[in-house]
Amino acid sequence: MALTTNQHVLKWVDEMVALTKPDRVVWIDGSEEQLEALRAEACATGEMEKLNEEKLPGCYLHRSAVNDVARVEGRTFICTRNKEDAGPTNNWMDPQETYEKLGKLYDGAMKGRTMYVIPYCMAHVGSPFAKIGFELTDSIYVVLSMAIMTRIGQEVLDFLGDSPDFVKGLHAKKDLSEEDRYIVHFPEDNTIWSINSGYGGNVLLGKKCFALRIASFQARKEGWMAEHMLILGIENPEGETKYVCAAFPSACGKTNLAMLIPPKKYAEMGYKAWCVGDDIAWLRIGEDGRLWAVNPEYGFFGVAPGTNAKSNPNALATTRRNTIFTNVVHNLEDNTIWWEKLDKNPPKHAVNWKGEPWDGSDGTPGAHPNSRFTAPSVNCPCLSPEYNNPNGVPISAIIFGGRRAKTAPLVYQSRDWAHGVFVGSVLASETTAAAAGAVGVVRRDPMAMLPFCGYHMGDYFGHWLEMGEKLGDKAPKIFHVNWFRTDDEGNFLWPGFGDNMRVLLWILARCEGKVSARETAIGYLPYVKDIDIEGLENNGREFTHMMLDELLTVDKALWREDVEGIETFYAKLGDRLPAKLREELETLKENLK
Ligand code: OXD
Ligand code: MN
């Protein structure tokens, strides 16, 4: 039975039912009874397996199809009426043609199946940031995952009332055909269509599809920002907390930074770190003129392999209850789970991510490298007390970061907001052995939004510049960090992890005007004396001022090479690239002479 009388919702659901022809339609009210019945049903059909209730209470294992294990950027489209509006960094298809073409694929796609109607809210129900979406899906895994990742159910419908302002998401698993797999966005119609996938990033439509691609488009129209950023609070011994947002391309330790554990020395002094979000930030200018951020999500969809008691104890603790694991190893000895680098004891009697018997002896990984946990935010031991504040948290600094072996120093500050937008716009990271293809290739990923910006990147940079003008002197300061500089043997020069806090403290001191800096060709760099290295070790050796000095050098020849890459990237954006950013590039070139 429909749970709303909203005619806009009912009419659209009817149309989608007529198209996909499910046997049954079930509205998700968000109650524990309903979710528990769905868990039982998923276990009965083999879609999920219940794990050891004592060791992992409320936890389940799911395996996706082996041809369906990651986001598919090549099959992801932005369908704006005018092709130019999607820009050169997005795949584009004509909206009308796409509705027709995909309409044929959806026709009868849910025959013999159940359609679940999930009302969900990104950000806190009732808050100024809140945006409502519906996902129609034929997958119980999606329903249960959305129930972790977003706020769902009756309260969302009550908040929506009769409004037509909601995002319409349609997902059908169909037959998981790779050739007919599509993740398409119609930003001008607030619509998302996903078909032939069951993998989280393609089918949990509240996340990348809505909270980044559609929301970035809405944000430009409405004067706010939807960014691929973590939100972290640092509390000092006096009990004052300052917040930063940070954008990193994938494989740069974003979740680790979001859940940072202060080094012992700082913890003893009374410093604390608080996680507000690990992936997405929605930012608005508050009544006080400052920039405020919320995490619109309700859970974490994190990469499992590499998560362990040393790399990220908070993330590990977050996954110990009410979590869905996807494509990890099933340890049959005690009905628990395992993944590479969880510990040094792979189970002897286990099933790998493909569902095959596995004991690790053939050298193949047991968990898929992109295997995931879907865990409720409330589980996180360092979750910020402000996480549930509907007004969000005020942002002091925005940090961009990439993986650069040589070029970028440990940290630098932009000269002003426009220069900071330039720094974000040319954000780049070098490929690692974790991904297929050559290692060390520089990939430009502006603001870490390359696969997630729902419109033309040039216009997106323009929107950033406008936000800076509105914020004026209340704008957060913008920084760039690089935890990944290496020596000539490829060893990391900086210990990273919790010790990144030492760099964050310099950043916050800069925001408060408490520390000076030296001006260089690329921006402001710290004086060596201003980053605390007391008690710091790297690779078992004492960390010295000389090492820090090396991390804070700017090699102009390398930067001149980088400028060539920037020019190629900017050329791609054509005349929608704001003139201001071209000027910033000219200034950099001049400074590097
Ligand atoms: C993610 C991603 O899964 O950025 O968060 O790819
Ligand atoms: Mn992400």
XYZ file of C-alpha atoms and ligand atoms in Angstrom:
600
model
C 0.000 0.000 0.000
C 1.282 3.457 -0.888
C 2.487 5.363 2.173
C 1.814 8.808 0.752
C -0.942 10.780 -0.944
C 1.613 12.948 -2.797
C 0.204 12.909 -6.347
C 3.571 13.673 -7.973
C 5.099 10.636 -6.315
C 2.122 8.354 -6.966
C 1.889 9.315 -10.643
C 5.588 8.679 -11.224
C 5.565 5.353 -9.329
C 2.532 4.261 -11.410
C 4.382 5.109 -14.619
C 7.451 3.165 -13.568
C 5.296 0.202 -12.505
C 3.603 0.260 -15.921
C 7.045 0.252 -17.549
C 8.848 -2.388 -15.480
C 5.779 -4.557 -14.689
C 6.702 -5.977 -11.268
C 4.471 -8.659 -9.729
C 4.284 -6.714 -6.478
C 5.038 -3.220 -5.177
C 6.231 -2.823 -1.580
C 6.657 0.569 0.076
C 9.535 0.777 2.534
C 8.376 2.396 5.768
C 11.775 2.111 7.465
C 10.454 0.000 10.376
C 12.757 -2.578 11.945
C 10.054 -5.272 11.480
C 9.951 -4.699 7.743
C 13.735 -4.622 7.388
C 14.088 -7.769 9.490
C 11.579 -9.592 7.265
C 13.569 -8.521 4.202
C 16.821 -9.774 5.771
C 15.168 -13.132 6.390
C 13.894 -13.252 2.811
C 17.326 -12.378 1.392
C 18.880 -15.169 3.478
C 16.244 -17.641 2.303
C 16.980 -16.895 -1.359
C 20.775 -16.846 -0.875
C 21.067 -13.139 -1.737
C 22.717 -12.654 1.670
C 24.170 -14.891 4.372
C 23.797 -14.212 8.078
C 27.151 -14.072 9.869
C 28.109 -15.195 13.371
C 25.665 -13.375 15.668
C 28.018 -13.394 18.634
C 31.106 -12.122 16.841
C 29.385 -9.913 14.251
C 25.873 -9.115 15.522
C 23.437 -8.038 12.821
C 26.013 -8.563 10.050
C 25.490 -10.129 6.618
C 27.571 -11.230 3.657
C 26.616 -10.546 0.059
C 28.388 -11.438 -3.199
C 27.796 -9.482 -6.372
C 28.122 -11.088 -9.806
C 31.771 -11.508 -10.833
C 31.294 -9.154 -13.795
C 29.813 -6.460 -11.560
C 32.247 -5.364 -8.862
C 32.946 -1.652 -9.334
C 31.621 1.646 -10.590
C 31.585 1.730 -14.380
C 32.650 5.193 -15.510
C 32.474 4.180 -19.173
C 28.786 3.294 -18.760
C 27.923 6.414 -16.704
C 26.223 9.273 -18.571
C 25.053 12.821 -17.974
C 22.035 13.472 -20.190
C 21.584 17.231 -20.531
C 19.504 18.639 -23.387
C 22.530 20.557 -24.641
C 25.613 18.320 -25.004
C 27.953 21.195 -24.131
C 26.375 21.454 -20.654
C 27.670 17.993 -19.701
C 31.173 19.077 -20.719
C 34.125 17.177 -22.155
C 34.853 15.182 -18.985
C 31.458 13.401 -18.899
C 29.909 10.834 -21.236
C 26.789 12.313 -22.763
C 23.639 10.997 -24.416
C 20.569 12.877 -25.607
C 17.869 12.699 -22.877
C 14.938 11.884 -25.155
C 16.845 9.202 -27.026
C 18.082 7.775 -23.725
C 14.597 7.572 -22.205
C 13.491 5.695 -25.312
C 16.502 3.409 -25.558
C 16.573 2.528 -21.856
C 12.771 2.401 -21.756
C 13.048 -0.668 -23.961
C 15.484 -2.277 -21.524
C 13.259 -1.496 -18.533
C 10.134 -2.739 -20.296
C 9.016 -5.729 -18.215
C 12.383 -5.840 -16.396
C 10.669 -6.535 -13.038
C 8.271 -9.226 -14.258
C 8.142 -11.990 -11.666
C 9.904 -9.681 -9.182
C 9.010 -7.187 -6.457
C 9.499 -3.450 -6.806
C 10.509 -1.778 -3.542
C 9.762 1.946 -3.187
C 12.378 3.533 -0.926
C 11.722 7.112 0.232
C 15.044 8.513 1.474
C 16.498 11.774 2.631
C 20.036 13.026 2.062
C 21.112 15.096 5.087
C 18.996 15.416 8.237
C 15.257 15.178 7.726
C 13.909 18.718 8.093
C 17.276 20.493 7.928
C 18.056 23.353 5.529
C 20.391 20.960 3.705
C 17.855 18.134 3.301
C 16.956 16.786 -0.156
C 14.569 13.942 -0.819
C 14.897 11.057 -3.227
C 13.041 7.889 -4.102
C 14.684 4.743 -5.290
C 12.566 2.118 -6.998
C 14.529 -1.120 -7.028
C 14.042 -4.856 -7.417
C 16.939 -5.700 -5.079
C 16.582 -6.397 -1.356
C 20.345 -5.838 -1.018
C 19.768 -2.289 -2.272
C 16.889 -1.720 0.176
C 18.952 -2.927 3.140
C 22.028 -0.977 2.030
C 20.012 2.212 1.500
C 18.582 1.709 4.994
C 22.169 1.936 6.289
C 23.463 4.675 3.979
C 20.524 7.113 4.147
C 17.627 8.149 6.349
C 14.604 6.291 4.989
C 10.904 5.646 5.483
C 7.759 7.307 6.724
C 9.394 10.375 8.326
C 10.844 11.231 4.920
C 7.393 11.074 3.292
C 5.930 13.216 6.046
C 8.656 15.800 5.504
C 8.072 15.802 1.712
C 4.322 16.341 2.091
C 2.784 17.286 -1.296
C 5.938 18.793 -2.748
C 7.078 17.824 -6.274
C 10.695 18.443 -5.241
C 12.323 14.997 -5.145
C 14.839 12.975 -7.145
C 13.379 10.056 -9.096
C 15.644 7.008 -9.106
C 14.886 3.777 -10.929
C 17.048 0.687 -10.550
C 16.510 -2.740 -12.092
C 19.024 -5.564 -11.864
C 17.645 -7.080 -15.065
C 20.208 -9.733 -16.184
C 23.430 -7.879 -15.231
C 24.482 -7.695 -18.868
C 27.643 -5.600 -19.167
C 26.788 -4.398 -22.688
C 23.427 -3.091 -21.525
C 24.616 -1.708 -18.182
C 23.780 1.997 -17.826
C 24.028 4.510 -15.017
C 22.412 7.620 -16.429
C 21.571 10.977 -14.944
C 19.080 13.524 -16.215
C 20.023 16.529 -14.066
C 17.412 18.770 -15.696
C 14.682 16.265 -14.685
C 16.044 15.248 -11.255
C 16.101 11.677 -12.560
C 18.535 8.754 -12.292
C 18.197 5.453 -14.168
C 20.439 2.486 -13.379
C 20.088 -0.883 -15.053
C 21.957 -4.196 -15.262
C 24.122 -3.738 -12.177
C 23.840 -4.832 -8.563
C 27.117 -3.264 -7.324
C 26.801 -0.580 -4.621
C 28.395 2.412 -6.372
C 26.084 1.918 -9.374
C 22.897 1.119 -7.504
C 22.864 2.908 -4.142
C 21.484 5.914 -5.965
C 21.630 8.287 -2.977
C 25.414 8.293 -2.991
C 27.468 9.224 -6.060
C 24.452 9.532 -8.391
C 22.345 11.866 -6.253
C 24.585 13.334 -3.547
C 27.300 14.253 -6.073
C 26.182 14.212 -9.731
C 22.601 15.466 -9.393
C 23.349 17.520 -6.267
C 26.328 19.310 -7.846
C 23.967 20.448 -10.615
C 21.309 21.557 -8.098
C 23.946 23.229 -5.951
C 25.112 25.452 -8.796
C 21.541 26.518 -9.533
C 20.740 27.110 -5.876
C 24.032 28.622 -4.675
C 25.572 25.875 -2.547
C 28.180 23.137 -3.065
C 28.092 19.323 -3.281
C 31.630 18.001 -2.944
C 33.541 14.707 -2.816
C 35.016 15.577 0.574
C 35.516 14.163 4.050
C 34.686 16.357 7.039
C 36.933 16.164 10.104
C 36.916 18.033 13.420
C 40.044 18.649 15.498
C 39.383 19.455 19.156
C 42.140 21.191 21.103
C 42.854 20.660 24.835
C 40.712 23.743 25.602
C 37.726 21.912 24.101
C 37.421 24.047 20.954
C 36.812 22.144 17.718
C 37.745 23.381 14.243
C 36.551 21.590 11.114
C 38.193 20.916 7.778
C 36.916 19.404 4.536
C 39.279 17.440 2.344
C 39.081 16.113 -1.212
C 41.387 13.322 -2.395
C 41.187 11.111 -5.479
C 40.673 7.422 -4.655
C 43.545 5.405 -3.090
C 44.869 8.422 -1.171
C 43.697 7.435 2.332
C 40.551 9.544 2.589
C 38.724 7.248 5.021
C 41.894 6.977 7.134
C 42.145 10.757 7.422
C 38.410 11.049 8.146
C 38.858 8.674 11.114
C 42.297 9.879 12.195
C 43.638 8.873 15.605
C 45.803 11.611 17.154
C 49.387 10.519 17.961
C 49.853 9.466 21.596
C 51.562 12.714 22.542
C 48.610 14.789 21.320
C 46.017 12.453 22.800
C 47.739 12.854 26.166
C 47.638 16.625 25.806
C 43.868 16.382 25.287
C 43.542 16.664 21.498
C 40.734 14.704 19.854
C 39.718 14.045 16.248
C 36.075 13.695 15.212
C 34.699 12.228 12.010
C 31.704 14.027 10.502
C 31.933 12.334 7.107
C 34.256 10.216 5.005
C 33.109 10.800 1.433
C 30.634 13.577 0.670
C 30.116 17.102 1.996
C 27.226 19.453 1.219
C 28.225 23.040 1.959
C 26.118 26.161 2.386
C 26.784 29.719 3.461
C 25.286 30.090 6.926
C 23.520 33.082 8.453
C 26.859 34.180 9.891
C 28.394 34.305 6.384
C 30.695 31.340 7.011
C 30.696 28.088 5.040
C 28.918 25.240 6.869
C 29.036 21.542 5.963
C 26.963 18.436 6.560
C 27.610 14.850 5.617
C 24.412 13.968 3.737
C 24.936 10.236 4.281
C 23.977 8.024 7.210
C 26.591 5.286 6.804
C 29.978 4.387 5.373
C 30.480 2.434 2.147
C 34.163 1.700 2.647
C 36.786 -0.393 0.897
C 37.510 -3.431 3.096
C 40.993 -4.687 2.021
C 43.752 -2.838 3.851
C 41.426 -1.844 6.725
C 42.995 -3.182 9.918
C 43.697 -2.451 13.560
C 46.751 -0.371 12.620
C 45.676 1.418 9.424
C 42.227 2.401 10.670
C 41.016 0.936 13.979
C 37.977 3.234 13.970
C 36.800 1.946 10.573
C 37.356 -1.623 11.698
C 35.349 -1.060 14.887
C 32.594 0.544 12.787
C 32.130 -2.717 10.863
C 31.626 -4.985 13.887
C 27.823 -4.785 13.976
C 24.801 -4.205 11.689
C 27.056 -4.174 8.634
C 26.674 -5.683 5.172
C 29.929 -7.009 3.705
C 30.162 -7.364 -0.073
C 32.696 -9.564 -1.909
C 34.952 -10.316 1.088
C 36.210 -13.766 2.158
C 33.709 -15.912 4.062
C 35.564 -17.638 6.898
C 33.718 -20.940 7.311
C 35.604 -21.845 10.480
C 33.492 -19.471 12.551
C 31.113 -17.922 9.996
C 32.910 -14.563 9.988
C 34.692 -12.615 7.275
C 38.245 -11.778 6.235
C 40.062 -9.655 3.674
C 43.633 -9.036 2.595
C 45.691 -7.164 5.224
C 42.978 -7.554 7.887
C 45.570 -9.610 9.769
C 48.288 -12.107 8.990
C 46.025 -15.154 9.495
C 43.967 -15.901 6.411
C 41.382 -18.548 7.244
C 42.207 -22.104 6.199
C 38.649 -23.087 5.480
C 36.972 -20.341 3.507
C 35.118 -19.170 0.410
C 36.506 -16.373 -1.755
C 34.592 -13.392 -3.179
C 33.572 -15.457 -6.192
C 31.979 -18.113 -3.967
C 34.750 -20.678 -4.573
C 36.564 -22.741 -1.896
C 39.682 -20.771 -0.936
C 42.575 -21.148 1.494
C 45.001 -18.593 0.100
C 47.481 -21.272 -0.966
C 47.264 -20.465 -4.693
C 48.323 -16.844 -4.156
C 45.038 -15.332 -5.405
C 43.364 -12.699 -3.238
C 40.336 -14.005 -1.347
C 38.504 -10.686 -1.178
C 37.934 -8.553 -4.257
C 40.258 -5.486 -4.086
C 37.099 -3.327 -4.218
C 35.180 -5.397 -1.656
C 33.191 -3.207 0.708
C 31.545 -2.747 4.066
C 28.261 -0.862 4.377
C 28.152 0.243 8.012
C 25.992 2.674 10.012
C 27.687 5.966 10.957
C 26.520 5.572 14.571
C 28.946 2.638 14.923
C 31.980 4.879 14.429
C 33.833 5.347 17.739
C 35.067 8.814 16.713
C 31.786 10.025 15.206
C 31.488 13.751 15.838
C 28.956 14.854 18.471
C 27.925 17.386 15.798
C 27.189 14.696 13.214
C 23.477 15.003 13.853
C 23.442 18.784 13.959
C 21.052 19.750 11.139
C 22.928 23.020 10.637
C 26.246 21.256 10.065
C 29.683 22.431 11.177
C 31.601 25.606 10.228
C 34.556 24.945 7.942
C 37.909 26.626 8.627
C 39.949 25.006 5.858
C 39.499 23.129 2.607
C 42.272 20.678 1.809
C 43.078 19.101 -1.539
C 45.493 16.217 -1.722
C 46.944 13.773 -4.175
C 49.554 11.064 -4.407
C 52.662 12.701 -5.850
C 56.063 10.997 -5.552
C 58.105 14.144 -6.133
C 56.269 17.257 -7.269
C 54.030 18.453 -4.443
C 55.469 19.345 -1.008
C 54.017 17.942 2.217
C 51.726 20.959 2.546
C 51.192 24.403 1.067
C 48.569 27.089 1.337
C 47.023 28.932 -1.572
C 47.484 32.698 -1.687
C 43.734 33.319 -1.693
C 40.424 31.650 -2.626
C 40.847 32.047 -6.418
C 44.341 30.594 -6.248
C 42.911 27.793 -4.085
C 40.307 27.061 -6.762
C 43.184 26.849 -9.241
C 45.007 24.391 -6.929
C 41.862 22.235 -6.682
C 41.184 22.462 -10.406
C 44.575 20.951 -11.252
C 44.473 18.310 -8.509
C 46.299 15.204 -9.683
C 47.346 11.844 -8.376
C 49.771 9.222 -9.617
C 48.444 5.733 -10.341
C 49.492 2.932 -7.978
C 50.051 -0.772 -8.469
C 46.570 -1.318 -6.993
C 44.916 -0.393 -10.289
C 45.438 -1.911 -13.711
C 47.775 -0.040 -16.081
C 51.080 1.776 -15.750
C 52.290 2.898 -12.321
C 53.179 6.553 -11.666
C 51.037 8.065 -14.408
C 49.639 11.463 -13.432
C 45.834 11.534 -13.600
C 44.133 14.928 -13.283
C 41.132 14.708 -10.989
C 39.931 18.270 -10.307
C 38.593 18.603 -6.746
C 38.464 14.736 -6.869
C 35.190 15.289 -8.763
C 36.154 14.107 -12.253
C 33.736 11.122 -12.264
C 31.155 12.881 -10.104
C 30.499 16.373 -11.468
C 27.038 16.479 -13.057
C 27.822 19.315 -15.489
C 30.598 21.097 -17.371
C 33.824 21.239 -15.317
C 34.544 24.767 -16.568
C 31.183 25.961 -15.191
C 31.881 24.048 -11.984
C 35.131 25.987 -11.482
C 33.165 29.167 -12.211
C 30.701 28.219 -9.460
C 33.578 27.729 -7.012
C 34.898 31.200 -7.857
C 31.436 32.712 -7.299
C 31.087 30.987 -3.932
C 34.416 32.559 -2.955
C 33.133 35.990 -3.912
C 30.026 35.502 -1.779
C 32.070 34.281 1.178
C 34.574 37.155 0.948
C 36.861 37.308 3.956
C 34.818 34.596 5.725
C 35.919 32.014 3.139
C 37.799 28.971 4.444
C 41.505 28.960 3.594
C 42.524 26.477 0.908
C 45.505 24.094 1.221
C 47.148 21.212 -0.642
C 48.771 18.212 1.060
C 50.809 15.271 -0.195
C 51.414 12.420 2.250
C 53.093 10.323 -0.452
C 56.417 11.939 -1.331
C 59.160 9.321 -1.774
C 62.954 9.167 -1.756
C 64.930 7.834 -4.722
C 64.370 4.259 -3.531
C 60.608 4.776 -3.451
C 60.321 4.866 0.382
C 57.717 7.237 1.781
C 59.360 10.275 3.385
C 56.435 11.055 5.691
C 54.996 8.530 8.212
C 51.382 9.555 7.495
C 48.311 8.124 9.294
C 47.754 9.731 12.731
C 50.863 11.870 12.328
C 49.097 13.782 9.559
C 47.558 15.609 12.502
C 50.853 17.522 12.846
C 50.221 19.000 9.410
C 46.565 19.683 10.210
C 47.648 21.667 13.259
C 49.826 23.889 11.050
C 46.869 24.333 8.701
C 44.594 25.360 11.587
C 47.255 27.675 13.007
C 47.429 29.369 9.592
C 43.641 29.745 9.547
C 43.810 31.495 12.892
C 46.720 33.698 11.800
C 48.906 32.198 14.551
C 51.881 31.222 12.420
C 53.810 32.844 9.580
C 54.815 31.128 6.353
C 57.228 31.615 3.477
C 55.985 32.640 0.072
C 57.147 30.421 -2.794
C 56.361 30.038 -6.488
C 53.383 27.774 -5.710
C 51.979 29.347 -2.528
C 52.788 29.578 1.196
C 54.932 26.835 2.700
C 55.634 26.203 6.406
C 58.902 27.116 8.037
C 60.540 23.868 9.166
C 60.326 24.965 12.803
C 56.554 25.310 12.614
C 55.642 21.665 12.083
C 56.059 19.686 15.257
C 58.202 16.593 14.664
C 58.986 15.795 18.276
C 58.803 12.050 18.919
C 58.217 11.367 15.224
C 59.686 8.309 13.539
C 59.634 7.116 9.967
C 60.562 3.598 8.850
C 62.005 2.932 12.322
C 64.297 5.998 12.193
C 64.068 9.259 14.064
C 62.477 11.914 11.842
C 64.778 14.923 11.544
C 64.436 18.552 10.512
C 66.524 17.702 7.463
C 63.890 15.188 6.381
C 61.153 17.743 6.883
C 63.184 20.267 4.938
C 63.339 17.841 2.032
C 59.555 17.339 2.172
C 59.079 21.079 1.969
C 61.164 21.721 -1.155
C 59.670 22.870 -4.430
C 61.556 21.638 -7.502
C 60.797 24.232 -10.161
C 61.857 21.956 -13.040
C 59.305 19.332 -11.955
C 56.626 21.982 -11.612
C 57.366 23.274 -15.114
C 56.712 19.724 -16.353
C 53.467 19.691 -14.393
C 52.394 22.938 -16.007
C 52.459 21.168 -19.380
C 49.969 18.602 -18.055
C 47.795 21.422 -16.676
C 47.793 23.200 -20.036
C 46.675 20.032 -21.822
C 43.888 19.534 -19.295
C 42.754 23.168 -19.429
C 42.773 23.102 -23.254
C 40.200 20.310 -23.081
C 37.778 22.556 -21.169
C 37.738 25.145 -23.952
C 36.175 28.557 -23.470
C 34.104 27.578 -20.427
C 37.303 27.620 -18.371
C 37.051 30.815 -16.265
C 39.527 33.512 -17.319
C 40.580 33.839 -13.677
C 42.015 30.306 -13.724
C 43.959 31.013 -16.924
C 45.407 34.044 -15.120
C 46.362 31.839 -12.159
C 48.135 29.478 -14.545
C 50.023 32.395 -16.125
C 51.046 33.586 -12.644
C 52.358 30.115 -11.820
C 54.340 29.996 -15.063
C 55.788 33.412 -14.347
C 56.722 32.364 -10.787
C 58.465 29.252 -12.075
C 60.760 31.134 -14.456
C 34.047 5.750 -3.487
C 34.798 6.332 -4.607
O 33.649 4.591 -3.559
O 35.124 7.519 -4.522
O 33.823 6.470 -2.504
O 35.066 5.633 -5.595
Mn 34.284 8.524 -2.856
